[in-house]
Amino acid sequence: MPQTPPTVLVLTALALEYAAVRAHVTERRERVHAGGTRVEVGRLPGCSWQVVTAELGEGARTAAALTGPLIDWLRPRAVLFVGVAGALKDDVALGDVVVGTKVYAVHGGKQTPDGLLVRPEAWFGSNALVQAARSAVRDMPGVRVHFKPIASGDVVLADAASGVARQLREHYNDAAAIETEGSGAVHAAHLSGQVDALVIRGISDRADADKQRADAAGSQERAAARAAAVAVAVLRTHAPDGDAPAGPEEDAQGTYGGDHIDFRGGTFHAPVVGKAVGTDRTDDHR
């Protein structure tokens, strides 16, 4: 019986974000979770990932509530949340992509007469996925990518002078973008155990009063396409076991160190004779 390929779960909130990811996935077929969530299972050309895509809807609580059961059902190796976001930094432009080195949940706190005492939560992006992203984008000269924290909360920010904006500048001033689902998804991944997770967001607005104008001009579609392209590049770089290129001490014949047979992962109870090819000697290893 053929084994199921390693699975990656790619999540989105909006239909336009889902369409941007879906454009890269082939051999799609729909499956329905017992709870009613619909996903599409397909393949990503160029690697052996089984890609499962889902459009969850908006909000961190929705993302958390739906991501956990999907992880339990599908047992993915990795979870990506891909979509659009608003920029929080002057040097982060429309069309740029932010890879979340960590994700803040920004609404925890205690309101006192002296002001809001924040109680921040944060989840770091998987080092393996962040490193894959750093490697992948080196070959994407047309895409500008920032490796920065992302702020996540149940608010759409369209006023740079608002209390929420001031709170972000004061307490989360290293965040480069703000969105509404990432904290829920990565929190669910964290609770599930050893699942790599990463949030990738294309910048569609500047989280200010011009947001509606930018959206009307098609900025969300362009930003979603950029984020999806980066996500696909990450997955092709972060290959499942067996797809990874040979390391500096390992080649396709299963040898390492030049003249040793690779017995790692196996148990042997008899003498084995090996010959080092390309040398002027034959060695018996018993």
CSV table of C-alpha atoms in Angstrom, one decimal:
chain,number,residue,atom,x,y,z
A,1,MET,CA,0.0,0.0,0.0
A,2,PRO,CA,1.5,3.4,-1.0
A,3,GLN,CA,2.3,5.7,1.9
A,4,THR,CA,0.6,9.1,2.1
A,5,PRO,CA,3.1,11.9,1.3
A,6,PRO,CA,4.1,14.3,4.1
A,7,THR,CA,1.4,16.9,4.6
A,8,VAL,CA,1.6,20.6,4.9
A,9,LEU,CA,-1.5,22.6,6.0
A,10,VAL,CA,-1.8,26.0,4.3
A,11,LEU,CA,-4.4,28.3,5.9
A,12,THR,CA,-6.1,31.5,4.7
A,13,ALA,CA,-8.8,33.7,5.9
A,14,LEU,CA,-10.2,35.4,2.8
A,15,ALA,CA,-11.3,34.0,-0.6
A,16,LEU,CA,-8.8,36.1,-2.5
A,17,GLU,CA,-6.0,34.7,-0.3
A,18,TYR,CA,-7.2,31.2,-0.9
A,19,ALA,CA,-7.3,31.8,-4.6
A,20,ALA,CA,-3.7,33.0,-4.6
A,21,VAL,CA,-2.5,29.8,-2.8
A,22,ARG,CA,-4.9,27.5,-4.8
A,23,ALA,CA,-3.3,28.7,-8.1
A,24,HIS,CA,-0.1,26.9,-7.2
A,25,VAL,CA,-1.7,23.5,-6.2
A,26,THR,CA,-2.6,20.8,-8.7
A,27,GLU,CA,-4.6,17.5,-8.5
A,28,ARG,CA,-7.0,19.1,-6.1
A,29,ARG,CA,-9.8,17.1,-4.4
A,30,GLU,CA,-12.1,18.2,-1.6
A,31,ARG,CA,-12.5,16.6,1.7
A,32,VAL,CA,-14.7,17.5,4.6
A,33,HIS,CA,-13.8,17.3,8.3
A,34,ALA,CA,-16.3,15.9,10.7
A,35,GLY,CA,-16.8,19.4,12.1
A,36,GLY,CA,-17.8,20.7,8.7
A,37,THR,CA,-14.6,22.5,7.6
A,38,ARG,CA,-13.9,21.9,4.0
A,39,VAL,CA,-10.3,21.5,2.7
A,40,GLU,CA,-8.7,20.8,-0.7
A,41,VAL,CA,-6.0,18.2,-0.9
A,42,GLY,CA,-3.5,18.5,-3.7
A,43,ARG,CA,0.1,18.5,-4.8
A,44,LEU,CA,2.7,21.2,-5.2
A,45,PRO,CA,4.7,20.6,-8.4
A,46,GLY,CA,8.4,20.4,-7.8
A,47,CYS,CA,8.3,18.7,-4.4
A,48,SER,CA,6.5,15.8,-2.7
A,49,TRP,CA,4.4,17.7,-0.2
A,50,GLN,CA,0.8,16.8,0.0
A,51,VAL,CA,-0.7,20.3,0.3
A,52,VAL,CA,-4.0,20.8,2.2
A,53,THR,CA,-5.5,24.2,1.8
A,54,ALA,CA,-8.4,25.7,3.9
A,55,GLU,CA,-10.2,29.0,3.9
A,56,LEU,CA,-11.1,29.6,7.6
A,57,GLY,CA,-12.7,33.0,7.6
A,58,GLU,CA,-11.7,36.0,9.6
A,59,GLY,CA,-10.5,36.4,13.2
A,60,ALA,CA,-8.0,34.9,15.6
A,61,ARG,CA,-10.6,33.0,17.6
A,62,THR,CA,-12.0,31.4,14.4
A,63,ALA,CA,-8.5,30.5,13.3
A,64,ALA,CA,-7.6,28.9,16.6
A,65,ALA,CA,-10.9,27.0,16.9
A,66,LEU,CA,-10.6,25.5,13.4
A,67,THR,CA,-6.9,25.0,13.1
A,68,GLY,CA,-6.6,22.6,16.1
A,69,PRO,CA,-9.1,20.0,14.8
A,70,LEU,CA,-7.5,20.2,11.3
A,71,ILE,CA,-4.1,19.4,12.8
A,72,ASP,CA,-5.5,16.5,14.8
A,73,TRP,CA,-7.2,15.2,11.6
A,74,LEU,CA,-4.5,15.7,9.1
A,75,ARG,CA,-1.3,15.3,11.2
A,76,PRO,CA,0.7,17.8,9.1
A,77,ARG,CA,4.4,18.3,9.3
A,78,ALA,CA,4.0,22.1,9.1
A,79,VAL,CA,1.3,24.8,9.2
A,80,LEU,CA,1.5,28.0,7.2
A,81,PHE,CA,-1.0,30.9,7.5
A,82,VAL,CA,-0.8,33.0,4.3
A,83,GLY,CA,-2.6,36.2,3.5
A,84,VAL,CA,-2.5,40.0,3.6
A,85,ALA,CA,-1.7,42.5,6.3
A,86,GLY,CA,-1.3,46.2,7.0
A,87,ALA,CA,2.2,47.7,7.4
A,88,LEU,CA,3.3,49.2,10.7
A,89,LYS,CA,6.7,50.5,9.5
A,90,ASP,CA,7.6,53.3,7.1
A,91,ASP,CA,10.1,51.1,5.3
A,92,VAL,CA,7.6,48.3,4.7
A,93,ALA,CA,5.9,49.1,1.4
A,94,LEU,CA,2.7,47.9,-0.4
A,95,GLY,CA,3.5,44.6,-2.1
A,96,ASP,CA,6.3,43.7,0.3
A,97,VAL,CA,6.0,40.4,2.2
A,98,VAL,CA,6.6,39.9,6.0
A,99,VAL,CA,7.7,36.5,7.3
A,100,GLY,CA,6.7,36.4,10.9
A,101,THR,CA,9.8,35.6,13.0
A,102,LYS,CA,7.3,35.8,15.9
A,103,VAL,CA,3.6,36.6,16.2
A,104,TYR,CA,2.1,38.7,19.0
A,105,ALA,CA,-1.4,38.4,20.4
A,106,VAL,CA,-1.9,42.1,21.1
A,107,HIS,CA,-5.1,42.3,23.0
A,108,GLY,CA,-4.1,40.8,26.4
A,109,GLY,CA,-3.9,43.3,29.2
A,110,LYS,CA,-5.4,45.0,32.3
A,111,GLN,CA,-6.9,48.4,32.1
A,112,THR,CA,-6.1,50.5,35.2
A,113,PRO,CA,-6.4,54.2,36.1
A,114,ASP,CA,-2.8,54.6,35.1
A,115,GLY,CA,-3.4,53.1,31.7
A,116,LEU,CA,-3.3,49.7,30.0
A,117,LEU,CA,-0.9,47.2,31.5
A,118,VAL,CA,-0.2,44.9,28.6
A,119,ARG,CA,0.1,41.1,29.1
A,120,PRO,CA,1.7,40.1,25.8
A,121,GLU,CA,1.8,36.6,24.3
A,122,ALA,CA,4.1,35.7,21.5
A,123,TRP,CA,4.9,32.6,19.5
A,124,PHE,CA,8.1,32.3,17.5
A,125,GLY,CA,8.0,31.2,13.9
A,126,SER,CA,9.6,27.7,13.3
A,127,ASN,CA,13.3,28.1,12.9
A,128,ALA,CA,13.3,25.5,10.2
A,129,LEU,CA,10.7,27.4,8.2
A,130,VAL,CA,12.2,30.8,8.8
A,131,GLN,CA,15.5,29.5,7.6
A,132,ALA,CA,13.9,27.9,4.5
A,133,ALA,CA,12.3,31.3,3.8
A,134,ARG,CA,15.6,33.1,4.1
A,135,SER,CA,17.1,30.7,1.6
A,136,ALA,CA,14.1,30.7,-0.8
A,137,VAL,CA,13.8,34.4,-1.2
A,138,ARG,CA,17.4,34.9,-2.2
A,139,ASP,CA,16.2,33.6,-5.6
A,140,MET,CA,13.2,35.9,-5.7
A,141,PRO,CA,14.8,39.3,-6.7
A,142,GLY,CA,11.4,40.8,-7.6
A,143,VAL,CA,10.0,40.3,-4.1
A,144,ARG,CA,11.1,42.3,-1.1
A,145,VAL,CA,10.8,40.3,2.1
A,146,HIS,CA,11.1,41.4,5.7
A,147,PHE,CA,11.8,39.0,8.5
A,148,LYS,CA,10.1,40.7,11.4
A,149,PRO,CA,7.5,40.2,14.1
A,150,ILE,CA,3.8,40.4,13.2
A,151,ALA,CA,1.1,41.8,15.4
A,152,SER,CA,-2.2,39.8,15.4
A,153,GLY,CA,-5.6,40.8,17.0
A,154,ASP,CA,-9.3,40.9,16.3
A,155,VAL,CA,-9.2,44.4,14.8
A,156,VAL,CA,-8.8,45.8,11.3
A,157,LEU,CA,-6.6,48.9,11.8
A,158,ALA,CA,-7.5,51.8,9.5
A,159,ASP,CA,-6.4,54.7,11.6
A,160,ALA,CA,-2.7,55.4,12.3
A,161,ALA,CA,-3.7,57.9,15.1
A,162,SER,CA,-6.0,55.5,17.0
A,163,GLY,CA,-5.5,54.1,20.5
A,164,VAL,CA,-4.8,50.7,19.0
A,165,ALA,CA,-2.1,52.2,16.8
A,166,ARG,CA,-0.5,54.0,19.8
A,167,GLN,CA,-0.6,50.8,21.8
A,168,LEU,CA,1.2,48.9,19.1
A,169,ARG,CA,3.9,51.6,18.8
A,170,GLU,CA,4.4,51.7,22.5
A,171,HIS,CA,4.4,48.0,23.4
A,172,TYR,CA,5.0,46.1,20.1
A,173,ASN,CA,7.2,48.5,18.3
A,174,ASP,CA,9.2,45.8,16.6
A,175,ALA,CA,6.1,44.5,14.7
A,176,ALA,CA,6.3,45.2,11.0
A,177,ALA,CA,2.7,44.3,10.1
A,178,ILE,CA,-0.7,43.8,11.7
A,179,GLU,CA,-3.3,41.1,10.8
A,180,THR,CA,-6.2,39.2,12.4
A,181,GLU,CA,-5.6,35.4,12.3
A,182,GLY,CA,-2.0,34.5,12.8
A,183,SER,CA,-1.9,34.3,16.6
A,184,GLY,CA,-4.9,31.9,16.6
A,185,ALA,CA,-3.3,29.6,14.1
A,186,VAL,CA,0.1,29.5,15.6
A,187,HIS,CA,-1.3,29.1,19.1
A,188,ALA,CA,-3.3,26.0,17.9
A,189,ALA,CA,-0.1,24.6,16.3
A,190,HIS,CA,1.8,25.2,19.5
A,191,LEU,CA,-0.8,23.4,21.6
A,192,SER,CA,-0.8,20.4,19.2
A,193,GLY,CA,2.8,19.6,19.9
A,194,GLN,CA,5.7,19.3,17.5
A,195,VAL,CA,4.2,21.1,14.4
A,196,ASP,CA,6.3,23.7,12.6
A,197,ALA,CA,4.3,26.9,12.0
A,198,LEU,CA,4.9,30.2,10.2
A,199,VAL,CA,2.8,33.2,9.2
A,200,ILE,CA,3.5,34.8,5.8
A,201,ARG,CA,1.8,38.1,4.9
A,202,GLY,CA,1.8,40.3,1.9
A,203,ILE,CA,1.3,44.0,2.6
A,204,SER,CA,-1.9,45.4,1.1
A,205,ASP,CA,-2.2,48.7,3.0
A,206,ARG,CA,-0.5,50.9,5.5
A,207,ALA,CA,-3.0,50.4,8.4
A,208,ASP,CA,-4.2,54.0,8.0
A,209,ALA,CA,-7.1,56.0,6.6
A,210,ASP,CA,-6.0,55.2,3.0
A,211,LYS,CA,-6.7,51.5,3.5
A,212,GLN,CA,-10.1,51.5,1.7
A,213,ARG,CA,-8.5,53.3,-1.3
A,214,ALA,CA,-5.6,50.8,-1.5
A,215,ASP,CA,-8.0,47.9,-1.2
A,216,ALA,CA,-10.2,49.3,-4.0
A,217,ALA,CA,-7.1,49.6,-6.3
A,218,GLY,CA,-6.4,45.9,-6.1
A,219,SER,CA,-3.7,45.9,-3.4
A,220,GLN,CA,-5.1,42.9,-1.6
A,221,GLU,CA,-5.0,40.6,-4.6
A,222,ARG,CA,-1.4,41.7,-5.4
A,223,ALA,CA,-0.3,41.3,-1.8
A,224,ALA,CA,-2.0,37.9,-1.5
A,225,ALA,CA,-0.2,36.7,-4.7
A,226,ARG,CA,3.2,37.8,-3.4
A,227,ALA,CA,2.6,36.0,-0.1
A,228,ALA,CA,1.5,32.8,-1.8
A,229,ALA,CA,4.6,32.9,-4.1
A,230,VAL,CA,6.8,33.2,-1.0
A,231,ALA,CA,5.0,30.4,0.8
A,232,VAL,CA,5.4,28.1,-2.2
A,233,ALA,CA,9.1,28.9,-2.4
A,234,VAL,CA,9.4,28.1,1.3
A,235,LEU,CA,7.8,24.7,0.8
A,236,ARG,CA,10.0,23.8,-2.1
A,237,THR,CA,13.1,24.7,-0.1
A,238,HIS,CA,11.8,23.0,3.1
A,239,ALA,CA,11.6,19.6,1.5
A,240,PRO,CA,10.0,16.6,3.2
A,241,ASP,CA,12.3,13.8,4.4
A,242,GLY,CA,13.8,12.1,1.4
A,243,ASP,CA,13.6,15.2,-0.9
A,244,ALA,CA,16.4,17.1,0.8
A,245,PRO,CA,19.7,17.4,-1.2
A,246,ALA,CA,22.6,15.4,0.0
A,247,GLY,CA,24.7,17.1,2.7
A,248,PRO,CA,28.4,17.8,2.5
A,249,GLU,CA,29.3,14.3,4.0
A,250,GLU,CA,26.5,12.3,2.3
A,251,ASP,CA,25.8,11.4,-1.3
A,252,ALA,CA,23.1,9.6,-3.2
A,253,GLN,CA,24.8,6.2,-2.8
A,254,GLY,CA,24.4,6.3,1.0
A,255,THR,CA,28.0,6.8,1.9
A,256,TYR,CA,29.5,9.4,4.1
A,257,GLY,CA,33.0,10.4,5.1
A,258,GLY,CA,34.4,9.1,1.8
A,259,ASP,CA,35.0,5.4,2.5
A,260,HIS,CA,32.3,4.2,4.9
A,261,ILE,CA,29.0,2.6,4.2
A,262,ASP,CA,26.0,4.3,5.8
A,263,PHE,CA,24.4,1.9,8.3
A,264,ARG,CA,22.5,4.7,10.1
A,265,GLY,CA,18.9,3.7,10.9
A,266,GLY,CA,19.6,-0.1,10.3
A,267,THR,CA,20.7,-3.1,12.4
A,268,PHE,CA,23.1,-5.7,11.0
A,269,HIS,CA,24.2,-9.0,12.5
A,270,ALA,CA,26.7,-10.2,9.9
A,271,PRO,CA,30.1,-9.1,8.4
A,272,VAL,CA,29.9,-6.7,5.6
A,273,VAL,CA,32.6,-6.2,3.0
A,274,GLY,CA,32.8,-2.7,1.4
A,275,LYS,CA,34.9,-1.2,-1.3
A,276,ALA,CA,35.8,2.5,-1.5
A,277,VAL,CA,35.3,3.6,-5.1
A,278,GLY,CA,37.7,6.1,-6.6
A,279,THR,CA,40.6,5.3,-4.3
A,280,ASP,CA,43.6,3.0,-4.7
A,281,ARG,CA,42.7,0.6,-2.0
A,282,THR,CA,40.0,-1.9,-1.0
A,283,ASP,CA,39.0,-2.0,2.7
A,284,ASP,CA,37.1,-4.7,4.5
A,285,HIS,CA,34.9,-3.3,7.3
A,286,ARG,CA,33.8,-6.0,9.7
